[in-house]
Amino acid sequence: MDARGSDDGPSADATAGSLPLLVVARWFPAVDGIARGRYVADQLEALVAAGGVDPIVASFQFVQLRGGNGARRRQRRALQDTALLRQCAEGPRMADGLAQRGCTSASAIPVARIPVPREPVACRIPGGEGDDHRDALLRFVGRLGEWRTSAGPGVVHAHTGYPDGFAAGAAADRLNWPLVITEHASFVASQLAEPEERRRYVAGIQRAARVIAVSQTLARLLRQEVPELGDRLEVIPNAVPVHDFRLAAAGERDGDELLYVGSLKEAKGVPLLLRALALARGERPRLRLRLVGRAPSRAQDRELHALAGELGLTDCVRFDGQLDRAAVAEAMAKAALFVHPSRYETFGVVAAEALASGLPVVATDSGGVTEIIGPEPLVHGDVVREHEPEALSRAILRTLERRTQFDEAALRRWVETRYSAAGVAATLLALYSDVLADAGAAATSARRPISRAPRAQPRVVIGFHRAEAADALEPLPPGLLAELILVTSAEPSEVALPSGLGDAIEIDLDGPYRGERDGAAAAREAARTRYAEARERHREAQERYHATQAAYQARAGADPVVVAAYREAREGYRAAREVLAASPAARPAGGKGLERLHRTAQRRSVRHAQLRLLAAQQAIGSALVSLGAAGRPPSVVCLGGFDYLAVEPGARAGQLLVAPAGTRWMADLWASREGVLGYDRP
């Protein structure tokens, strides 16, 4: 397979006789997570290397929606409408290749990063996520006209049952291709416990010709929870590219270094590992731990660093962050022991990679990893049945004591014979052939290959949620980051933008509302002043009126002077009363107490949102008009739902072009242009 990132796509020879394969996988390596779904990429690369498939990957990237119900509905509409406008703007170039459809990749496999709306946590409804993935995938499949019509029968292969399998079922119906689902997720049980998600999960499963579990542990769970599977369930493990890992040279390993590779979160057992290390150092003070991976959030990262400090491990725990595969392989060739402390895994590919490096594995009993270590765990490391720091600590120390007894070449052969990429690919190709035969179809003959025409690299990113923008841009390669212009909010100013960013246009989105609010406050104060003055005049006029009225009644109207004074006071009082009644401060508020306050707050919130959007739209119009090159409007990448809404007028007016996807797509495109190898971050 061509790993140089060629834009020409597979050659005619490479696609002749190949099976069209649509892979649906939200977990797929990207610039912000090179290890996410790496096992899907490994499997797919093995299939391509076997010469059996011509694939397209449909992956997803969330677009966060914010605001009230009405605001989020408008953001959804803008996300869909700007995508349609993008197609119209490309015109005949849509036939040039998949790049215009949002398909780019740093390898020869085209990858679509399909934007999917995401509701706030408090607003999510059961099943809504599946519907959003289905609708987005169907729009994408509808744009694959050339590939779909020129190809013969193919296969749709989804990775995870929900939402990918549910969405892929609709795509398979649209294409009239058989569906295969591979389940990887460790949270299947919780999905099936929610009635609406279960209904959609089972709907996808029932559409599938085959369902694959990546371990016997997961297969047992699926048979128990989803009896509808019947005999369509098979067990095929993840592919392990053993050739990417190497055995250590003599004297290369550090006898006191433990290694962990994976997400740094509690579910993976990282706090448990830190506590076990603290105990083990009581007997082996030189013991150290290297953590490769990153926490799901900055807050969780801070918590782990704090825990290491509390346990006195600051000087012996190394937080390496996210590393590419080559760096992970080097770490595995240096360490003395790999520790996998997770509570539950459906497979655990990093444990297999460690064994392929000749590295013994000590793991807590997590299902999938227990299977990888095998029925004789002491041959390949050890399995700890109790998820307790004391038990894990003892297992680590015991295994280190007998470290020289392990045959590292035998550990590697154990993985090669069970999980080799070539073997898994051959099994899958046979399965694809079976499901096509069952469907009464045959693999395609030679056909025209898909070309992926180069496109201009977007330079402008619209991300008005400043913190979200900072997080989205931080993982980007420095070379790409230096080319970008970010249009964002000036607040909160304490959120720092990534260093190395080419430029930033910071807009005070709340300025118009503050101005209107301050103006309204001044107007209210002036109205209160006028009302107070009117009340004072009314009081004085009332006193004069009552005084002259008493004199008038006493004289019975006989004195013309008294009559004139009375009439003048009466008219003055009437006029003062009318002025007072006309004052805004005297008008009924239309409600009482909390109800009135709620209506006022709601009205102000709506107005605030309107002015923020207007400010964003005006700023984009004025800031980007000068960025077009040779008469062509600039291409922009949007991050959130508000951003799509903000660029909508400019897109309709032809002032800018909205990129078909987000930062992952943009990074793929840049890597392809720069010739970066593989999926790993440069």
XYZ file of C-alpha atoms in Angstrom:
682
model
C 0.000 0.000 0.000
C 1.212 3.526 -0.839
C 1.922 5.310 2.434
C 3.279 8.433 0.815
C -0.076 10.156 0.698
C -0.459 10.222 -3.078
C -3.463 12.198 -4.294
C -3.809 9.978 -7.354
C -5.558 7.149 -5.507
C -5.179 3.446 -6.176
C -4.009 2.424 -9.599
C -6.253 0.591 -12.017
C -4.307 -2.602 -11.348
C -4.799 -2.176 -7.614
C -8.560 -1.866 -7.963
C -9.107 -4.449 -10.678
C -11.111 -7.269 -9.192
C -11.151 -5.629 -5.767
C -14.185 -5.683 -3.534
C -15.760 -2.262 -2.847
C -15.776 -1.871 0.933
C -17.464 0.921 2.867
C -16.048 0.950 6.398
C -18.136 2.851 8.962
C -16.052 3.623 12.042
C -16.294 6.628 14.327
C -13.194 5.276 16.079
C -10.468 5.819 13.513
C -7.010 7.392 13.892
C -6.982 11.169 13.569
C -4.725 14.056 14.418
C -6.360 14.468 17.827
C -6.207 10.749 18.610
C -3.701 8.694 16.627
C -4.386 5.626 18.786
C -8.186 5.923 18.601
C -9.476 3.006 16.537
C -5.948 2.132 15.429
C -7.062 -1.509 15.334
C -9.615 -0.630 12.637
C -6.887 0.978 10.534
C -4.597 -2.016 11.102
C -7.290 -4.395 9.906
C -8.056 -2.265 6.876
C -4.401 -1.878 5.911
C -4.017 -5.660 6.123
C -7.007 -6.114 3.807
C -5.561 -3.648 1.300
C -2.149 -5.323 1.514
C -3.844 -8.629 0.698
C -5.120 -7.012 -2.495
C -8.706 -7.912 -1.810
C -10.592 -4.670 -1.205
C -11.025 -1.133 -2.506
C -12.128 0.722 0.639
C -13.588 4.018 1.705
C -13.762 4.875 5.405
C -16.699 6.876 6.724
C -15.662 8.237 10.098
C -17.319 10.977 12.130
C -16.444 14.166 13.970
C -18.883 15.770 16.369
C -20.122 19.323 15.898
C -21.222 20.600 19.311
C -24.590 22.373 19.410
C -25.258 25.031 22.053
C -28.061 27.292 23.234
C -31.800 26.834 23.572
C -33.996 24.486 21.577
C -34.589 27.004 18.809
C -30.910 27.916 18.541
C -29.861 24.279 18.300
C -32.457 23.580 15.604
C -31.101 26.482 13.549
C -27.551 25.216 14.032
C -28.571 21.773 12.781
C -30.171 23.290 9.723
C -27.118 25.449 9.014
C -24.805 22.438 9.302
C -26.836 20.568 6.684
C -27.465 23.558 4.416
C -23.846 24.682 4.225
C -22.837 21.138 3.275
C -25.338 21.256 0.405
C -24.086 24.686 -0.629
C -20.585 23.266 -0.684
C -21.666 20.675 -3.217
C -23.260 23.336 -5.396
C -20.159 25.510 -5.171
C -17.928 22.653 -6.322
C -20.131 22.064 -9.338
C -18.639 19.716 -11.950
C -15.536 19.200 -9.797
C -17.577 16.827 -7.686
C -16.774 14.192 -10.315
C -13.035 14.742 -9.869
C -12.812 12.596 -6.780
C -13.518 12.039 -3.159
C -11.550 15.034 -1.846
C -14.485 17.287 -2.684
C -16.684 14.962 -0.660
C -14.596 15.365 2.445
C -12.495 12.256 1.784
C -8.827 12.702 2.523
C -6.169 10.573 4.079
C -2.484 10.513 4.791
C -2.461 7.035 3.256
C -3.870 5.557 0.072
C -7.152 4.792 1.862
C -9.688 7.627 1.480
C -11.198 8.694 4.804
C -14.324 10.825 5.126
C -14.578 12.837 8.343
C -18.334 13.315 8.387
C -19.642 16.099 10.661
C -22.371 14.944 13.056
C -24.357 17.290 15.334
C -24.011 16.646 19.049
C -26.516 17.818 21.629
C -25.511 19.039 25.097
C -25.547 16.226 27.659
C -28.692 17.540 29.377
C -30.579 17.668 26.060
C -29.713 14.261 24.630
C -32.533 11.819 24.104
C -32.110 8.033 23.915
C -31.552 6.980 20.326
C -30.874 10.485 19.072
C -27.177 9.819 18.545
C -27.949 6.890 16.269
C -30.401 8.927 14.214
C -27.840 11.706 13.743
C -25.138 9.269 12.602
C -27.575 7.540 10.245
C -28.740 10.781 8.634
C -25.189 12.088 8.202
C -23.980 8.796 6.729
C -26.884 8.612 4.283
C -26.113 12.129 3.027
C -22.519 11.047 2.487
C -23.477 7.820 0.711
C -25.789 9.820 -1.537
C -22.762 11.806 -2.714
C -20.744 8.734 -3.688
C -22.457 8.444 -7.037
C -19.467 7.629 -9.229
C -17.936 5.084 -6.877
C -21.287 3.485 -6.106
C -22.527 3.149 -9.682
C -19.216 2.091 -11.242
C -18.602 -0.530 -8.576
C -20.085 -3.962 -8.485
C -21.608 -5.434 -5.336
C -19.673 -4.529 -2.230
C -19.815 -4.870 1.533
C -20.562 -2.375 4.297
C -18.467 -3.116 7.400
C -19.333 -1.220 10.582
C -17.177 -1.173 13.689
C -19.380 -1.197 16.840
C -23.058 -2.019 16.807
C -24.331 1.376 17.913
C -24.352 3.981 16.548
C -22.107 2.787 13.677
C -23.938 -0.465 12.975
C -27.348 1.193 13.188
C -26.258 3.916 10.752
C -24.492 1.437 8.482
C -27.641 -0.657 8.246
C -29.422 2.243 6.556
C -26.428 2.758 4.246
C -26.391 -0.944 3.357
C -30.081 -0.744 2.480
C -29.403 2.301 0.280
C -26.517 0.553 -1.511
C -28.213 -2.879 -1.480
C -25.014 -4.390 -0.100
C -24.650 -6.913 2.736
C -23.678 -5.582 6.161
C -21.005 -6.901 8.514
C -20.687 -5.521 12.060
C -17.648 -5.940 14.292
C -18.296 -5.171 17.942
C -15.407 -3.667 19.920
C -17.111 -1.534 22.555
C -16.624 -2.275 26.229
C -19.886 -0.499 27.103
C -22.264 -2.710 25.094
C -24.032 -3.888 28.246
C -24.935 -0.330 29.268
C -26.178 0.421 25.741
C -28.410 -2.634 25.767
C -29.781 -1.675 29.186
C -31.338 1.502 27.705
C -34.554 0.474 25.870
C -34.365 2.922 22.965
C -30.683 2.310 22.321
C -31.290 -1.420 22.565
C -34.035 -1.176 19.940
C -31.687 0.578 17.526
C -28.801 -1.744 18.376
C -30.915 -4.805 17.615
C -32.222 -3.172 14.417
C -28.663 -2.837 13.144
C -27.771 -6.364 14.250
C -30.808 -7.848 12.497
C -29.807 -6.128 9.254
C -26.293 -7.656 9.445
C -25.336 -10.780 7.526
C -22.583 -11.454 10.084
C -21.692 -10.029 13.480
C -18.102 -10.333 14.677
C -16.942 -10.259 18.286
C -13.240 -9.559 18.812
C -12.974 -11.989 21.741
C -14.746 -14.952 23.292
C -15.471 -12.777 26.331
C -17.426 -10.331 24.206
C -19.099 -13.133 22.242
C -20.478 -14.657 25.450
C -21.933 -11.291 26.441
C -23.543 -10.774 23.032
C -25.064 -14.260 22.963
C -26.563 -13.675 26.379
C -27.832 -10.140 25.774
C -28.819 -10.369 22.086
C -30.268 -13.827 21.395
C -31.476 -12.482 18.028
C -27.911 -13.000 16.755
C -28.330 -16.736 16.404
C -25.606 -18.398 14.322
C -24.566 -15.147 12.616
C -22.090 -14.403 15.425
C -18.420 -15.188 14.800
C -15.220 -14.459 16.728
C -12.391 -12.804 14.773
C -9.737 -10.992 16.802
C -8.222 -7.635 16.023
C -5.232 -7.670 13.694
C -1.823 -7.032 15.248
C 0.834 -5.736 12.805
C 3.687 -7.637 14.430
C 6.166 -6.204 11.912
C 5.699 -2.736 13.477
C 7.247 -3.985 16.724
C 10.658 -5.461 17.416
C 12.463 -7.511 20.014
C 14.916 -5.662 22.232
C 18.626 -5.831 21.589
C 20.870 -7.302 24.254
C 21.204 -4.941 27.202
C 18.601 -2.525 25.822
C 15.928 -3.089 28.445
C 15.746 -1.141 31.697
C 15.096 -3.698 34.424
C 13.277 -1.188 36.636
C 10.948 0.409 34.088
C 7.241 -0.423 33.934
C 5.226 0.649 30.897
C 1.566 1.491 30.389
C 0.086 2.526 27.019
C -3.509 3.673 26.714
C -6.016 6.263 27.809
C -5.188 7.800 31.182
C -8.526 7.358 32.898
C -9.967 5.541 35.870
C -11.807 2.920 33.801
C -8.444 1.808 32.420
C -7.080 1.387 35.950
C -4.432 4.117 35.912
C -5.106 5.260 39.523
C -4.927 1.591 40.560
C -1.554 1.292 38.817
C -0.172 4.372 40.567
C -1.172 3.006 43.970
C 0.321 -0.400 43.131
C 3.570 1.291 42.099
C 3.742 3.150 45.413
C 3.444 -0.169 47.260
C 5.943 -1.973 45.027
C 8.555 0.732 45.529
C 8.580 -0.177 49.199
C 10.438 -3.354 48.198
C 12.010 -2.111 44.963
C 12.810 1.607 45.417
C 14.308 2.078 41.933
C 11.085 1.036 40.204
C 9.717 3.588 37.729
C 6.616 3.906 35.567
C 6.225 5.342 32.092
C 2.685 6.353 31.087
C 2.036 6.738 27.354
C -1.312 8.274 26.440
C -3.421 11.173 27.531
C -6.380 11.770 29.785
C -9.833 12.474 28.307
C -9.757 15.991 29.780
C -7.338 18.478 31.273
C -9.108 18.131 34.624
C -8.530 14.360 34.711
C -4.909 14.887 33.711
C -4.442 17.263 36.642
C -6.073 14.735 38.975
C -3.615 12.009 37.949
C -0.628 14.301 38.404
C -1.988 15.273 41.826
C -2.439 11.606 42.793
C 1.139 10.843 41.760
C 2.268 13.718 43.968
C 0.199 12.543 46.937
C 1.719 9.054 46.637
C 5.250 10.444 46.488
C 5.727 9.320 42.876
C 6.472 12.639 41.192
C 10.096 11.712 40.455
C 9.430 8.157 39.306
C 6.369 8.512 37.051
C 6.854 9.865 33.555
C 3.820 11.245 31.709
C 4.785 10.990 28.027
C 1.476 11.997 26.485
C 0.368 10.653 23.121
C 3.090 8.983 21.028
C 3.044 7.578 17.518
C 3.406 3.861 16.921
C 7.146 3.986 16.226
C 7.755 5.698 19.566
C 5.493 3.190 21.348
C 7.456 0.333 19.773
C 10.697 1.854 21.055
C 9.201 2.209 24.537
C 8.165 -1.453 24.470
C 11.693 -2.454 23.472
C 13.131 -0.626 26.482
C 10.757 -1.514 29.341
C 11.069 -4.522 31.627
C 7.349 -5.138 32.076
C 4.056 -4.027 30.556
C 1.184 -3.447 33.004
C -2.463 -3.495 31.890
C -4.675 -2.659 34.923
C -8.042 -2.232 33.159
C -11.221 -3.573 34.725
C -12.837 -4.672 31.438
C -11.574 -4.986 27.865
C -13.171 -6.588 24.838
C -9.713 -7.218 23.369
C -6.757 -5.090 24.538
C -4.534 -4.726 21.486
C -1.722 -2.958 23.383
C -1.189 -6.116 25.436
C -0.731 -8.106 22.217
C 1.652 -5.428 20.902
C 3.687 -5.697 24.099
C 3.973 -9.479 23.734
C 4.976 -8.983 20.084
C 7.828 -6.849 21.435
C 8.908 -9.679 23.737
C 7.572 -7.793 26.745
C 5.802 -9.817 29.486
C 2.386 -8.500 30.509
C 0.963 -8.250 34.016
C -2.766 -7.531 33.798
C -5.822 -7.461 35.962
C -8.511 -9.899 34.864
C -10.365 -7.892 32.220
C -11.702 -10.506 29.820
C -10.078 -9.715 26.485
C -6.559 -9.203 27.834
C -6.879 -12.383 29.887
C -7.544 -14.255 26.618
C -4.513 -12.656 24.957
C -2.217 -13.725 27.802
C -3.609 -17.235 27.412
C -4.598 -20.187 29.593
C -1.132 -20.331 31.164
C -0.669 -16.714 32.238
C 2.677 -17.251 33.965
C 4.202 -18.151 30.588
C 3.449 -14.661 29.245
C 3.337 -12.609 32.453
C 0.596 -12.822 35.025
C -3.127 -12.204 35.515
C -4.375 -10.642 38.757
C -7.909 -11.683 39.693
C -8.395 -8.972 42.339
C -8.609 -5.355 41.233
C -6.674 -4.156 44.269
C -3.363 -2.262 44.514
C -1.868 -4.863 46.865
C -2.559 -7.783 44.504
C -1.293 -5.901 41.457
C 1.826 -4.798 43.328
C 2.650 -8.374 44.350
C 2.191 -9.628 40.771
C 4.497 -6.921 39.421
C 7.227 -7.793 41.920
C 6.870 -11.561 41.340
C 7.105 -11.151 37.574
C 10.129 -8.876 37.786
C 11.892 -11.437 39.987
C 11.591 -14.067 37.246
C 12.057 -11.634 34.345
C 15.081 -13.484 32.935
C 13.058 -16.688 32.590
C 10.832 -15.332 29.803
C 11.577 -16.367 26.210
C 10.957 -13.094 24.371
C 10.959 -14.733 20.936
C 8.301 -17.178 22.164
C 6.149 -14.278 23.372
C 6.325 -12.796 19.884
C 5.477 -16.125 18.209
C 2.412 -16.447 20.477
C 1.013 -13.257 18.947
C 2.086 -14.080 15.383
C 0.259 -17.398 15.379
C -3.003 -15.980 16.740
C -3.360 -12.340 15.743
C -1.210 -11.734 12.656
C -2.587 -9.061 10.360
C -2.311 -11.304 7.304
C -4.212 -14.120 9.000
C -7.028 -11.845 10.162
C -7.272 -10.299 6.672
C -7.573 -13.726 5.049
C -10.349 -14.691 7.468
C -12.246 -11.480 6.749
C -11.910 -11.819 2.972
C -13.383 -15.314 3.212
C -16.234 -13.958 5.332
C -16.924 -11.172 2.792
C -17.044 -13.777 0.036
C -19.517 -15.839 2.043
C -21.894 -12.954 2.739
C -21.807 -11.891 -0.918
C -22.569 -15.452 -1.961
C -25.431 -15.593 0.523
C -26.753 -12.355 -0.958
C -26.524 -13.779 -4.480
C -23.803 -11.331 -5.548
C -20.241 -11.696 -6.735
C -17.194 -9.509 -6.355
C -16.771 -6.738 -8.891
C -14.665 -7.009 -12.023
C -12.164 -4.376 -13.154
C -13.572 -0.864 -13.034
C -12.514 2.732 -13.090
C -10.538 3.681 -9.960
C -11.475 6.529 -7.676
C -9.272 9.553 -8.108
C -8.756 12.017 -5.319
C -8.040 15.395 -6.855
C -5.970 17.800 -4.766
C -7.764 20.761 -3.264
C -6.694 24.018 -1.689
C -5.791 23.799 1.984
C -8.235 25.832 4.107
C -6.455 28.549 6.058
C -9.346 29.925 8.095
C -10.931 28.234 11.115
C -14.150 29.580 12.623
C -14.431 28.696 16.294
C -16.252 31.266 18.408
C -16.269 29.015 21.481
C -12.742 29.950 22.511
C -12.017 26.988 24.806
C -13.347 24.500 22.244
C -11.232 26.128 19.541
C -8.099 25.999 21.686
C -8.634 22.290 22.397
C -9.353 21.509 18.730
C -6.255 23.273 17.402
C -3.792 22.153 20.073
C -3.113 18.662 18.554
C -2.493 20.011 15.030
C 1.002 19.669 13.557
C 3.064 22.863 13.973
C 3.430 23.238 10.215
C -0.327 23.277 9.717
C -1.004 25.412 12.780
C 1.344 28.112 11.497
C -0.731 28.431 8.309
C -4.061 28.963 10.055
C -6.091 32.033 10.904
C -8.543 31.493 13.757
C -11.651 33.643 14.062
C -12.794 33.372 17.662
C -14.245 35.194 20.644
C -12.034 37.521 22.653
C -13.547 36.089 25.841
C -12.749 34.382 28.101
C -9.354 36.008 27.721
C -7.761 33.643 30.253
C -8.120 30.771 27.739
C -4.808 30.766 25.890
C -4.745 29.968 22.194
C -2.145 27.426 20.992
C 1.333 28.814 20.571
C 2.455 28.748 16.970
C -0.969 29.693 15.604
C -0.543 31.727 12.434
C -2.977 34.490 13.386
C -6.129 35.093 15.393
C -9.000 37.482 14.791
C -10.590 37.971 18.197
C -14.095 39.400 18.255
C -16.002 40.864 21.174
C -19.242 38.977 20.606
C -20.874 40.421 23.712
C -20.005 44.040 22.890
C -23.249 44.846 21.015
C -25.358 43.323 23.786
C -23.432 45.185 26.455
C -23.893 48.413 24.512
C -27.607 47.790 24.098
C -27.915 46.709 27.717
C -26.040 49.760 28.973
C -28.117 51.995 26.704
C -31.298 50.378 27.983
C -30.116 50.825 31.553
C -29.431 54.510 30.897
C -32.852 54.868 29.289
C -34.484 53.180 32.276
C -32.646 55.495 34.646
C -33.743 58.524 32.624
C -37.320 57.217 32.649
C -37.181 56.784 36.424
C -35.895 60.341 36.773
C -38.667 61.692 34.568
C -41.210 59.670 36.489
C -39.950 61.038 39.812
C -40.175 64.574 38.435
C -43.677 63.899 37.105
C -44.755 62.532 40.487
C -43.443 65.643 42.205
C -45.289 67.912 39.762
C -48.374 65.767 40.179
C -48.160 66.103 43.978
C -47.789 69.888 43.791
C -50.635 70.211 41.289
C -52.816 68.000 43.460
C -52.151 70.146 46.532
C -52.981 73.344 44.604
C -56.099 71.764 43.231
C -57.360 70.650 46.639
C -56.583 74.069 48.140
C -58.420 76.024 45.419
C -61.256 73.504 45.469
C -61.849 74.175 49.174
C -61.885 77.953 48.566
C -64.144 77.540 45.547
C -66.632 75.422 47.506
C -66.579 77.870 50.451
C -67.422 80.826 48.191
C -69.871 78.763 46.166
C -68.265 80.160 42.996
C -69.237 83.760 43.757
C -65.687 85.198 43.533
C -64.403 85.279 39.931
C -60.764 85.271 41.111
C -61.340 82.135 43.160
C -63.181 80.512 40.249
C -60.302 81.252 37.856
C -57.723 79.915 40.317
C -59.753 76.779 40.860
C -60.141 76.119 37.145
C -56.443 76.687 36.514
C -55.477 74.315 39.365
C -57.909 71.697 38.120
C -56.485 71.773 34.585
C -52.953 71.671 35.934
C -53.767 68.675 38.088
C -55.398 66.877 35.151
C -52.361 67.522 32.937
C -49.928 66.350 35.635
C -51.938 63.193 36.119
C -51.851 62.441 32.393
C -48.087 62.967 32.264
C -47.628 60.646 35.235
C -49.838 57.956 33.715
C -47.925 58.141 30.431
C -44.564 57.505 32.119
C -43.107 53.996 31.260
C -42.346 53.423 34.937
C -46.059 53.625 35.712
C -47.173 50.991 33.183
C -48.246 47.501 34.358
C -45.383 44.983 34.180
C -47.571 42.197 32.806
C -47.050 39.554 35.444
C -45.938 39.277 38.995
C -42.945 38.112 40.950
C -40.900 35.201 39.617
C -43.023 34.836 36.497
C -42.221 38.375 35.418
C -38.533 37.909 36.209
C -38.460 34.682 34.181
C -40.031 36.361 31.141
C -37.622 39.250 31.388
C -34.617 36.949 31.656
C -35.840 34.846 28.748
C -36.372 37.912 26.592
C -32.907 39.219 27.396
C -31.333 35.814 26.719
C -32.933 35.621 23.281
C -31.830 39.144 22.485
C -28.313 38.381 23.710
C -28.098 35.359 21.403
C -29.403 37.374 18.450
C -26.821 40.097 18.939
C -23.972 37.590 19.398
C -24.872 35.892 16.137
C -25.213 39.213 14.322
C -21.821 40.336 15.647
C -20.239 37.067 14.499
C -21.778 37.287 11.036
C -20.742 40.908 10.572
C -17.216 40.210 11.790
C -16.821 37.243 9.446
C -18.047 39.282 6.506
C -15.606 42.118 7.132
C -12.640 39.968 8.207
C -12.703 37.339 5.460
C -13.535 39.408 2.409
C -9.849 40.268 2.028
C -8.674 36.653 2.315
C -9.926 35.398 -1.027
C -7.237 34.570 -3.564
C -7.526 35.440 -7.270
C -11.199 36.135 -6.939
C -11.908 32.797 -5.265
C -13.612 33.104 -1.863
C -11.679 31.653 1.073
C -12.448 28.174 2.368
C -13.253 27.981 6.084
C -13.422 25.129 8.583
C -16.175 25.402 11.211
C -15.870 23.799 14.644
C -19.269 24.149 16.353
C -22.930 24.541 15.511
C -22.852 28.295 16.243
C -19.969 28.634 13.780
C -21.948 26.981 10.970
C -24.822 29.339 11.723
C -22.474 32.332 11.688
C -21.009 31.541 8.254
C -24.338 30.676 6.622
C -25.077 34.174 5.183
C -21.552 34.458 3.796
C -21.779 31.000 2.246
C -25.105 31.798 0.594
C -23.720 35.076 -0.725
C -20.661 33.345 -2.160
C -18.251 35.263 0.092
C -16.757 32.061 1.519
C -16.783 28.295 1.044
C -17.495 25.992 3.965
C -15.150 23.001 4.158
C -16.916 19.624 4.115
C -15.630 18.632 7.558
C -13.634 19.772 10.586
C -10.108 19.784 11.945
C -9.505 16.049 11.469
C -10.264 16.360 7.768
C -8.106 19.475 7.536
C -5.180 17.698 9.209
C -5.616 14.681 6.905
C -5.505 16.981 3.896
C -2.376 18.729 5.159
C -0.645 15.416 5.894
C -1.524 14.152 2.422
C -0.068 17.310 0.878
C 3.085 17.065 2.980
C 3.554 13.354 2.287
C 3.455 12.350 5.953
C 3.579 8.580 6.440
C 0.619 6.628 7.705
C -2.022 7.901 10.100
C 0.380 8.936 12.832
C 0.767 12.527 13.864
C 3.815 14.177 12.266
